[in-house]
Tab-separated table of C-alpha atoms and ligand atoms in Angstrom:
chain	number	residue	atom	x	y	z
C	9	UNK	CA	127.764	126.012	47.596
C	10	UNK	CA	126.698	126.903	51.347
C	11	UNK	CA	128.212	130.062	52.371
C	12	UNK	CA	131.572	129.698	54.596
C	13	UNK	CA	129.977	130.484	57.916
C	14	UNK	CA	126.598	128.115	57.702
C	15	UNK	CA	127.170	124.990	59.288
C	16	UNK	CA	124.266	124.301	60.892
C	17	UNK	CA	123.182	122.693	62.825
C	18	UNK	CA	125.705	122.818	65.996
C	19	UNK	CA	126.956	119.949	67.617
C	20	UNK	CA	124.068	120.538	70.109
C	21	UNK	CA	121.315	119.996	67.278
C	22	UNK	CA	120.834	123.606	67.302
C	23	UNK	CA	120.182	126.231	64.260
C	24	UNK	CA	120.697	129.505	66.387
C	25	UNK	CA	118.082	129.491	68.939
C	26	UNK	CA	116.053	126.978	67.016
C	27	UNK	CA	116.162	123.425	67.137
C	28	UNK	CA	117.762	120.930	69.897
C	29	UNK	CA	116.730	117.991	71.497
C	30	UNK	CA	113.705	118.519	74.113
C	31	UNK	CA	112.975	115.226	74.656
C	32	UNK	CA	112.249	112.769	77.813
C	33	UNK	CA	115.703	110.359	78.571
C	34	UNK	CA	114.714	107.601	77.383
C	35	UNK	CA	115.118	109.038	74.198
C	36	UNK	CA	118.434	110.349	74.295
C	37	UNK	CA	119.849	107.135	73.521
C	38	UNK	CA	117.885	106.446	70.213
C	39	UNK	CA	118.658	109.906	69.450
C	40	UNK	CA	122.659	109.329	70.000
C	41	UNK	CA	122.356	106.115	68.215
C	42	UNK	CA	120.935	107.492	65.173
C	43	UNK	CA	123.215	110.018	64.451
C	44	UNK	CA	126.587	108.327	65.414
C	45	UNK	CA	125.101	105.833	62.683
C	46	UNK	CA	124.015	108.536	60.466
C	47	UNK	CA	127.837	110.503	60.409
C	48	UNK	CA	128.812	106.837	59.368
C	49	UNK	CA	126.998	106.492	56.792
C	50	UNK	CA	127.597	109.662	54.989
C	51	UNK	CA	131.309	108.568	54.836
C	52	UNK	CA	130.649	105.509	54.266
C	53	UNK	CA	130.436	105.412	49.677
C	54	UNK	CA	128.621	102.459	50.039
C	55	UNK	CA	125.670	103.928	51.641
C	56	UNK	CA	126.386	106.460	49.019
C	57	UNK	CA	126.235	104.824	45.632
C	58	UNK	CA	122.981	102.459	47.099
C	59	UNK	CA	121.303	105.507	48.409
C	60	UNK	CA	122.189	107.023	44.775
C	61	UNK	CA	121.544	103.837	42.682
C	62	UNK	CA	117.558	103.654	44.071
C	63	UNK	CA	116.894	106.840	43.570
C	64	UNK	CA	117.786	106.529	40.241
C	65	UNK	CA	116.170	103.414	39.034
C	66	UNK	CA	113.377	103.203	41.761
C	67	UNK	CA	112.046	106.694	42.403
C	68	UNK	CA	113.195	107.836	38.947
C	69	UNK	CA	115.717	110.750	39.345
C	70	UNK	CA	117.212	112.932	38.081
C	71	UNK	CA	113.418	114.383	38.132
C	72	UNK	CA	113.437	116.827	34.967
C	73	UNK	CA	113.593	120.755	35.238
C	74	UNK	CA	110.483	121.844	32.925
C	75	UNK	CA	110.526	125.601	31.142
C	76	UNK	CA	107.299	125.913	31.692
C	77	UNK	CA	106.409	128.129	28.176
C	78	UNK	CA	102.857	128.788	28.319
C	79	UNK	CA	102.231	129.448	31.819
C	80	UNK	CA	105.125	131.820	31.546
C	81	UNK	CA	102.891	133.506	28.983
C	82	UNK	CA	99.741	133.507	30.633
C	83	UNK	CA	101.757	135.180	33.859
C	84	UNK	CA	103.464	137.197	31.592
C	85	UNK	CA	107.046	138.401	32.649
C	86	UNK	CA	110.101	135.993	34.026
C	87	UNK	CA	110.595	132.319	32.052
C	88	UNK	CA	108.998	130.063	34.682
C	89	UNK	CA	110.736	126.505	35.209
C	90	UNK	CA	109.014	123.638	37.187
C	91	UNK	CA	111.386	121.400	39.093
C	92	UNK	CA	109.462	118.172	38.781
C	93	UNK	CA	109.055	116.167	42.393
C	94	UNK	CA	105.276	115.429	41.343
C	95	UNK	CA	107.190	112.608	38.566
C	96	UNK	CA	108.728	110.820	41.361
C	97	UNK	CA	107.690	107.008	42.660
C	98	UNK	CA	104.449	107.460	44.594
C	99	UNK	CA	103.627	111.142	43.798
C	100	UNK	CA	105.662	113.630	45.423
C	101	UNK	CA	109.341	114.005	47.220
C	102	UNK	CA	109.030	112.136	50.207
C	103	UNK	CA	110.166	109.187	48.959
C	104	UNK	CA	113.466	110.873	48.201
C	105	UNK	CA	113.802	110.819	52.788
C	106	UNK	CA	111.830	107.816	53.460
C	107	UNK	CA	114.210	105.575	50.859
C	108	UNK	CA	117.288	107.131	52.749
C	109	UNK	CA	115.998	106.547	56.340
C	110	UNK	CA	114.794	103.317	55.542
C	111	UNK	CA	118.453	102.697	54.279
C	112	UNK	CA	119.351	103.581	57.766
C	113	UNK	CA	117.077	101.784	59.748
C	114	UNK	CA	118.625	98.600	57.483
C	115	UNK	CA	122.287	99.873	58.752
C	116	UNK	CA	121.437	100.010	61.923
C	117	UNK	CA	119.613	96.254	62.105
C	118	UNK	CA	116.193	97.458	62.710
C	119	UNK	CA	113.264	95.308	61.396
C	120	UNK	CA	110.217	97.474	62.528
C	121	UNK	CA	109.610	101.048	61.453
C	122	UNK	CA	107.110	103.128	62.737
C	123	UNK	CA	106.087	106.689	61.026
C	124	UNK	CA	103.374	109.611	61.614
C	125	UNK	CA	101.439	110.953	58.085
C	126	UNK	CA	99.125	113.318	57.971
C	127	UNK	CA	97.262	113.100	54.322
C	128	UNK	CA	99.327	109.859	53.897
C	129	UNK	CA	101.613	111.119	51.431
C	130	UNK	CA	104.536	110.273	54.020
C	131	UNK	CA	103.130	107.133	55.303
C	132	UNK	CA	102.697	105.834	51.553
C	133	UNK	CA	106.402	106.445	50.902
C	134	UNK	CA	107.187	104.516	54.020
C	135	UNK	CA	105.070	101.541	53.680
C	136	UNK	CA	106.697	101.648	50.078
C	137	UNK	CA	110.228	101.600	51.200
C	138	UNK	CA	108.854	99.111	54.184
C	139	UNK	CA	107.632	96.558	51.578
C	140	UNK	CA	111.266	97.083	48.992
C	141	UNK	CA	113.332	96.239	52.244
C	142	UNK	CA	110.742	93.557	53.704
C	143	UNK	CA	110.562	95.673	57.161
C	144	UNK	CA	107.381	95.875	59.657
C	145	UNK	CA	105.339	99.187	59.397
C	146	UNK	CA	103.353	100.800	61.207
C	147	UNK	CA	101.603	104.164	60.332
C	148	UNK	CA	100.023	106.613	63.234
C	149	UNK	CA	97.374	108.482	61.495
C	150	UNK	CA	94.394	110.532	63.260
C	151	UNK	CA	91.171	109.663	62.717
C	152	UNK	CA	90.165	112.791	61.152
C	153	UNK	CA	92.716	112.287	59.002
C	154	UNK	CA	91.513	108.529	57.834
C	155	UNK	CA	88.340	109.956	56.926
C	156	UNK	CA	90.108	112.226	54.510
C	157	UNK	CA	92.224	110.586	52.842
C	158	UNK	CA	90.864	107.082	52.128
C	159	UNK	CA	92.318	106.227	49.085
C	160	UNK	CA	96.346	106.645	50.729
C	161	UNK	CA	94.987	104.535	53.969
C	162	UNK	CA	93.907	101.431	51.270
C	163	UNK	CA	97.617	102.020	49.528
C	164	UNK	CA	98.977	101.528	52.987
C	165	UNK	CA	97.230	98.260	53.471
C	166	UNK	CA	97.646	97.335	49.825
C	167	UNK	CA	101.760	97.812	50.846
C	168	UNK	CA	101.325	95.728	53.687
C	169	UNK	CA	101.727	98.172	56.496
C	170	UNK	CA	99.592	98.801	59.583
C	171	UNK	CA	97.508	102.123	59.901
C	172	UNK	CA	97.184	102.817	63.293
C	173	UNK	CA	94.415	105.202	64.060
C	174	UNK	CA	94.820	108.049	66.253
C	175	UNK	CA	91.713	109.205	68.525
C	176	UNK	CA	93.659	111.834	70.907
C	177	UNK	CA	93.489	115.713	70.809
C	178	UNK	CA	92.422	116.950	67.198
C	179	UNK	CA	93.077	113.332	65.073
C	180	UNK	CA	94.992	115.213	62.963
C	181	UNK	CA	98.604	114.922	62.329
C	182	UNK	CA	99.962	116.712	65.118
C	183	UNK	CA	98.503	113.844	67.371
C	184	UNK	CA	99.635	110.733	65.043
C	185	UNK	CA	103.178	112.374	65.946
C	186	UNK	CA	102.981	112.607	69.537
C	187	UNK	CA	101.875	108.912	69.206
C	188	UNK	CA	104.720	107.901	67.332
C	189	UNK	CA	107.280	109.095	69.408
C	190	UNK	CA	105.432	107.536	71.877
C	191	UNK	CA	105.788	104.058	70.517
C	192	UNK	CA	109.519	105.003	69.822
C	193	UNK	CA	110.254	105.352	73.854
C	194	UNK	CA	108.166	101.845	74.442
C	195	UNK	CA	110.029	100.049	71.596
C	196	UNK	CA	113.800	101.500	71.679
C	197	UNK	CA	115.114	98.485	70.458
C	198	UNK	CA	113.684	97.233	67.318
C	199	UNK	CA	112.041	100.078	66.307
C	200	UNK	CA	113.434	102.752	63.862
C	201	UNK	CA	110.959	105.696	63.685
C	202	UNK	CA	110.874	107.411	60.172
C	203	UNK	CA	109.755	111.100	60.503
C	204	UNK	CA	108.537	112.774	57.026
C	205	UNK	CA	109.715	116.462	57.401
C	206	UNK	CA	112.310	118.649	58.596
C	207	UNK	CA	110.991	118.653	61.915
C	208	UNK	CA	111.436	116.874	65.320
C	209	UNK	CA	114.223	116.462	67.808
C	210	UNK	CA	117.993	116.625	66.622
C	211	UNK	CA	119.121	115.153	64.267
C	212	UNK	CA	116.291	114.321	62.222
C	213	UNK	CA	116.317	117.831	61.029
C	214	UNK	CA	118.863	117.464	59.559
C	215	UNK	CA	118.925	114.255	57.835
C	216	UNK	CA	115.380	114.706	56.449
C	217	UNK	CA	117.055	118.064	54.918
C	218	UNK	CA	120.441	116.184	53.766
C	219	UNK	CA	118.110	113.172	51.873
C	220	UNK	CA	116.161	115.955	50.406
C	221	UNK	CA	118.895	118.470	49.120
C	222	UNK	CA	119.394	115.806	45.994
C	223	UNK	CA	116.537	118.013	44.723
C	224	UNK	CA	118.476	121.350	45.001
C	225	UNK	CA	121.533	119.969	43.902
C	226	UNK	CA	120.055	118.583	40.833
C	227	UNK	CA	117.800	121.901	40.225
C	228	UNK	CA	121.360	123.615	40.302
C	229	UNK	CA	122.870	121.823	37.535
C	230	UNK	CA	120.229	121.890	35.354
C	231	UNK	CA	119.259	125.733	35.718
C	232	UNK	CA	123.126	126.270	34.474
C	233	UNK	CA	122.839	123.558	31.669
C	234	UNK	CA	119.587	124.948	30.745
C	235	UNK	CA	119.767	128.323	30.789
C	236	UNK	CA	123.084	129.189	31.184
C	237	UNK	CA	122.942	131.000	34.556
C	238	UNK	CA	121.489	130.529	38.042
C	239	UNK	CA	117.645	131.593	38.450
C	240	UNK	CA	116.535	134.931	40.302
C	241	UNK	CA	113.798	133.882	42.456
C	242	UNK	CA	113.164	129.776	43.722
C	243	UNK	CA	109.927	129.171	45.526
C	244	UNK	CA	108.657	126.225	47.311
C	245	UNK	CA	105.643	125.700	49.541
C	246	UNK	CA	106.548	125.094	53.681
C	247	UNK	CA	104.707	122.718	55.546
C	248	UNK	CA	106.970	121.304	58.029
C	249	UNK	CA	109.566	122.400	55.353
C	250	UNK	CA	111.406	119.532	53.928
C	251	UNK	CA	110.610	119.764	49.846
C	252	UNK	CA	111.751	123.607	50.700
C	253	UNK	CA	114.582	122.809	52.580
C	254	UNK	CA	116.225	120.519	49.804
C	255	UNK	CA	115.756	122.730	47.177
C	256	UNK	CA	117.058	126.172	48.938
C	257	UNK	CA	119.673	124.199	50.475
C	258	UNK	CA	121.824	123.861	47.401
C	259	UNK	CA	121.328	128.131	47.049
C	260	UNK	CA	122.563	129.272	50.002
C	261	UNK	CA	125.415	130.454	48.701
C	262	UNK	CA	124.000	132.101	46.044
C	263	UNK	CA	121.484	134.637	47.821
C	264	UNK	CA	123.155	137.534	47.144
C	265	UNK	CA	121.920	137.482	43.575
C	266	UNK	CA	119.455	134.213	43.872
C	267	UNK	CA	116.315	135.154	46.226
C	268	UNK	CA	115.005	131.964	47.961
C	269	UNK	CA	110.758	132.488	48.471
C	270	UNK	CA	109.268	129.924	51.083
C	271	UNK	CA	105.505	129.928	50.899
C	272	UNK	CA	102.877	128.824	53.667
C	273	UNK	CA	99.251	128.076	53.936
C	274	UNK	CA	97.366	130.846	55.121
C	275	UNK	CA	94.287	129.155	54.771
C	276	UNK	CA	91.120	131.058	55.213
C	277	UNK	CA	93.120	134.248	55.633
C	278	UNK	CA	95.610	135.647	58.649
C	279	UNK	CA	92.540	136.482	60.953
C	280	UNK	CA	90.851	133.088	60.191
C	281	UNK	CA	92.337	129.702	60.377
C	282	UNK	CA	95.657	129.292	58.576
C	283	UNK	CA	98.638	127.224	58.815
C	284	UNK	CA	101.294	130.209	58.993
C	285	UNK	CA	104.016	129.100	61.557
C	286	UNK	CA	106.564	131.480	60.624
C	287	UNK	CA	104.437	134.149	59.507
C	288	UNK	CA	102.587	134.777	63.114
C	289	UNK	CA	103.578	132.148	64.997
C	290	UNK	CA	105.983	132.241	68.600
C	291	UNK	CA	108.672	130.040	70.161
C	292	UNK	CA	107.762	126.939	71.457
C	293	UNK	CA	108.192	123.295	71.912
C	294	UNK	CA	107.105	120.723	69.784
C	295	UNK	CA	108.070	117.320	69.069
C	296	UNK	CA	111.244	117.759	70.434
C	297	UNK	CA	112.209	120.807	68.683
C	298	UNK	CA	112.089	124.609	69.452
C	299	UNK	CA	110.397	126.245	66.626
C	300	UNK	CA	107.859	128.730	65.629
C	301	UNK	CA	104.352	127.664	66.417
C	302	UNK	CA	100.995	128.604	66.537
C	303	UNK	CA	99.593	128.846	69.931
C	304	UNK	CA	97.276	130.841	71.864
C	305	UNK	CA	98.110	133.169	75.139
C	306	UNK	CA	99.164	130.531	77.478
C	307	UNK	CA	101.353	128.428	74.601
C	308	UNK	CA	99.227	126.069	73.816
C	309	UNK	CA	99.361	125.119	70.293
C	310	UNK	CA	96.678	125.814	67.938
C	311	UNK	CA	95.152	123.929	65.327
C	312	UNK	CA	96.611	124.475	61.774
C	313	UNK	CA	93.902	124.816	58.547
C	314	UNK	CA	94.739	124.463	55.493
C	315	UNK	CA	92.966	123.465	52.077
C	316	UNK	CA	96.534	120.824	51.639
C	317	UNK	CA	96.239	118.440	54.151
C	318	UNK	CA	100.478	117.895	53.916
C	319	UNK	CA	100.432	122.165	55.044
C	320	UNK	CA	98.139	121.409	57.472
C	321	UNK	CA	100.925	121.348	60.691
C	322	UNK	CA	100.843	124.093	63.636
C	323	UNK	CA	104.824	124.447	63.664
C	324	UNK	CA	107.230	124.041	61.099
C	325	UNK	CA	111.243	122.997	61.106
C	326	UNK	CA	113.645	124.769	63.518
C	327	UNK	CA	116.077	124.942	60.063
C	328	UNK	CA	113.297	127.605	58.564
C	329	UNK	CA	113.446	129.713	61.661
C	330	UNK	CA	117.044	130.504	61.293
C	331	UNK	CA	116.622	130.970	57.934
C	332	UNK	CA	114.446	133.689	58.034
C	333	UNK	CA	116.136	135.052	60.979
C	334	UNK	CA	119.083	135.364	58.664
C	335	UNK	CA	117.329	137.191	55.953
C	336	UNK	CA	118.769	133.515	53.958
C	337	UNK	CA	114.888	133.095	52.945
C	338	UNK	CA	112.054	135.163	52.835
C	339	UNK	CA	108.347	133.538	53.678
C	340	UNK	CA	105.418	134.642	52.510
C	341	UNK	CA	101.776	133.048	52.598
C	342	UNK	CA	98.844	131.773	49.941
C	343	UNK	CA	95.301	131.498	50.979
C	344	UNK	CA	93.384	128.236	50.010
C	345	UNK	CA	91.713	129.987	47.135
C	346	UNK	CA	95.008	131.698	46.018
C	347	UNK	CA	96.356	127.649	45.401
C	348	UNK	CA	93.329	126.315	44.085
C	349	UNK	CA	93.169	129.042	41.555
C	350	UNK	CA	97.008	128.835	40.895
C	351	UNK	CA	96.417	124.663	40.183
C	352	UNK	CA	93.846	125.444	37.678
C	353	UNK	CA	96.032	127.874	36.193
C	354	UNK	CA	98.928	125.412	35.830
C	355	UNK	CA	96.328	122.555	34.174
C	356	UNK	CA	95.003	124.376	31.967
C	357	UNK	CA	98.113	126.032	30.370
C	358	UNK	CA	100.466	122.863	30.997
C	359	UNK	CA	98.347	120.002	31.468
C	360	UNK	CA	100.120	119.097	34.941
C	361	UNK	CA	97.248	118.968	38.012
C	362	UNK	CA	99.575	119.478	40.886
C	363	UNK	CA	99.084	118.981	44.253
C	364	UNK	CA	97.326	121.482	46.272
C	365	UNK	CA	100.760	121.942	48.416
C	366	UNK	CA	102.200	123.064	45.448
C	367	UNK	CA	99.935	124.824	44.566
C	368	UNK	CA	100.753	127.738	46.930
C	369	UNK	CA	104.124	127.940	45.290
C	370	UNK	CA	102.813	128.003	42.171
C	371	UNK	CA	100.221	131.092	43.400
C	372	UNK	CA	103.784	132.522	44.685
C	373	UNK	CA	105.134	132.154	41.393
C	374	UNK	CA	102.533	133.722	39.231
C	375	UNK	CA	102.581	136.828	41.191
C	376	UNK	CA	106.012	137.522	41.145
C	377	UNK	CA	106.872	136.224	37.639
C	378	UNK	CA	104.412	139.011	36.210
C	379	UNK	CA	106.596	141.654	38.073
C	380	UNK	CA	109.677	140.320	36.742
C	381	UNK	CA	111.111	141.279	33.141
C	382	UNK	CA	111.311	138.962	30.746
C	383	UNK	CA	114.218	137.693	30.586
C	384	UNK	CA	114.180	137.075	34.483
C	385	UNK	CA	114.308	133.394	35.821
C	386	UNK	CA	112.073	131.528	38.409
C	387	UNK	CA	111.748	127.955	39.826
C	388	UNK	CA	109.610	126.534	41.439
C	389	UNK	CA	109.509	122.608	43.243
C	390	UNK	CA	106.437	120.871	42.286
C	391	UNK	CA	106.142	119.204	45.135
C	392	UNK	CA	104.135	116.324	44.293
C	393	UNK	CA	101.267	115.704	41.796
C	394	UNK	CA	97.479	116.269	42.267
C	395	UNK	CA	95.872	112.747	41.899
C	396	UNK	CA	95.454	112.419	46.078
C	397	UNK	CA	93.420	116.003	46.065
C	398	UNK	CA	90.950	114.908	43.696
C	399	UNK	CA	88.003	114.841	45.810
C	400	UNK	CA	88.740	118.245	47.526
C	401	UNK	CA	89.344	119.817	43.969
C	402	UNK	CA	86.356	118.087	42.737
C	403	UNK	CA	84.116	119.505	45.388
C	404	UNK	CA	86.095	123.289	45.348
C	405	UNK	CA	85.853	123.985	41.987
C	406	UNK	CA	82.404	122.699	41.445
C	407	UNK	CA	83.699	120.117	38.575
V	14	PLP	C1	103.902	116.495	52.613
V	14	PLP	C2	103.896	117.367	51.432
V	14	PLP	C3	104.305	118.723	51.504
V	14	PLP	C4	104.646	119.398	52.778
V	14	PLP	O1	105.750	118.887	53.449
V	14	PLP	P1	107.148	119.623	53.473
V	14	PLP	O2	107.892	118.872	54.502
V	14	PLP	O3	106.902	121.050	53.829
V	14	PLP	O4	107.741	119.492	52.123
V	14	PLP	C5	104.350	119.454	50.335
V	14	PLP	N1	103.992	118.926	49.150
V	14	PLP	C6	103.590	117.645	49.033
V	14	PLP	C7	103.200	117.121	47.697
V	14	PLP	C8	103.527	116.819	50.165
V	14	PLP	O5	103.118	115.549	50.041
């Protein structure tokens, strides 16, 4: 369903401007490697119908597209439908990437597979897929970060992976990354390095985005089943961009009549600390990638806030930036109390405590659902489910 003239990226890793491969040479070769392997085994239907055949029967797709009847009510306006990622094995969609790269990393021979995770939500699906396949892992996390989120650093362990702790710049996840790729130039060999968004050097951009357009593709189908008709508006929250990137994927040949909404963190507010990459922030390099960043006068890059430690990034996927420089998808931003009050609204009409990602898509959707008629259509990707922001909502809300 893409329209005619999108193929990106180019054969240089580039989408426009955006994108590439900035990375030091002894890289270029595990770079190379990874996507002559990864061209193979997208031809290659045996990749296909395994790739297919555990995301059936071990993350538990098709994931079911929910008309969502009483928050639709309590908006009042468009028929709201929830694209369920928060039913998937271990919580959100990351698995949906971390089962296919770990697929690849089998391919290719590789028995040790490093990854970065920020709240732990990507290093969980990892040391998941790590302990199905019997591979090493090893998890880069910041310190800060540990802290946080204890509860996904004991499922780590409990999977039988390695969390590495990060003490460098902020110990957030922008560090545990740098680290990573670190350990990827020491250890070409063995090593397989899983990244969790659309973000990074070419071509994991684009094979984080492939893995996760299942969720698009699905969406699709079911809208048409369900309804009869594609939707008006889809939302999804934007963190690094990847549960956004599979779901507008599937739609972008259908903007001229289906409007594609990607929502960021804005945190404390545009003049405090926020988490809105494409919204204010410049070209730059990081990780590999030119993207949009935030950084101050003399480029270098900020720290992020956000209330959703998986928004909680300074850039965002070079994919997104073309995007929006197309006028393909339009980005707009949620504040931290926006999502928190958008999760309570979902709970208490649908029983479903989402994650506080989601969350800002579901603020998104509230908003423009009331300004919609009724017999308008909207989606929006749950991203994952709530459990993991427990303590933060517990302490927010006052419970
Ligand atoms: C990690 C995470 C995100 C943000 O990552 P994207 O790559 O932007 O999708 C969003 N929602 C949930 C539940 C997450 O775990």
């Amino acid at each position: 369903m893409l329209p005619k003239d999108y193929s990106a990226p180019d054969a240089t890793g580039h989408f426009g401007l955006f994108g590439g491969k900035f990375i030091p040479e002894t890289l270029i070769k595990n770079a190379a490697d990874l996507e002559a392997e990864y061209h193979k085994a997208k031809t290659d239907p045996s990749f296909k119908s395994e790739f297919e055949r555990l995301l059936r029967d071990y993350v538990g797709r098709p994931t079911p597209l929910y008309h969502a009847e009483r928050l639709s009510r309590s908006a009042g306006g468009a028929r709201i439908f929830l694209k369920r990622e928060d039913l998937c094995h271990t919580g959100a969609h990351k698995i949906n990437n971390a089962l296919g790269q770990a697929l690849l990393a089998r391919r290719m021979g590789k028995k040790r597979i490093i990854a970065e995770t920020g709240a732990g939500q990507h290093g969980v699906a990892t040391a998941t897929v790590c302990a199905l396949f019997d591979l090493e892992c090893v998890v880069y996390m910041g310190e800060e970060d540990i802290r946080r989120q204890a509860p996904n650093v004991a499922r780590m362990k409990l999977l039988g992976a390695t969390v590495r702790p990060v003490t460098s710049g902020s110990r957030t996840l922008k560090d545990a990354t740098s680290e990573a790729i670190r350990d990827w130039m020491n250890n070409p060999e063995e090593t397989f390095y899983i990244i969790g968004s659309v973000v990074g050097m070419h071509p994991y951009p684009m094979i984080v985005r492939d893995f996760q357009a299942v969720i698009g593709k699905e969406t699709r189908e079911q809208i048409i089943r369900q309804a009869g008709r594609l939707p008006d508006v889809v939302t999804a929250c934007v963190g690094g961009g990847s549960n956004a990137a599979g779901m507008f994927y599937e739609f972008l040949g259908d903007t001229a009549t289906v409007e594609l909404v990607g929502v960021e963190a804005a945190g404390e507010g545009l003049e405090g600390k926020h988490a809105a990459s494409l919204t204010l922030g410049k070209p730059g390099v990081l990780h590999g990638a030119l993207t949009k960043l935030l950084q101050d006068e003399d480029g270098q890059v900020q720290e992020a806030h956000s209330i959703s430690a998986g928004l909680d990034y300074p850039g965002v996927g070079p994919e997104h930036c073309y995007f929006q420089e197309l006028g393909l998808v339009t980005y707009t931003c949620a504040t931290d109390s926006e999502a928190l009050f958008a999760l309570k609204t979902l709970a208490e009409t649908e029983g479903i405590i989402c994650a506080l990602e989601s969350a800002h898509a579901m603020h998104y959707a509230l908003k423009r659902a009331a300004i919609m008629p009724d017999d308008g259509i909207l989606i929006v990707n749950l991203s994952g489910r709530g459990d993991k922001d427990m303590e933060t909502i517990i302490r927010e809300l006052g419970l």
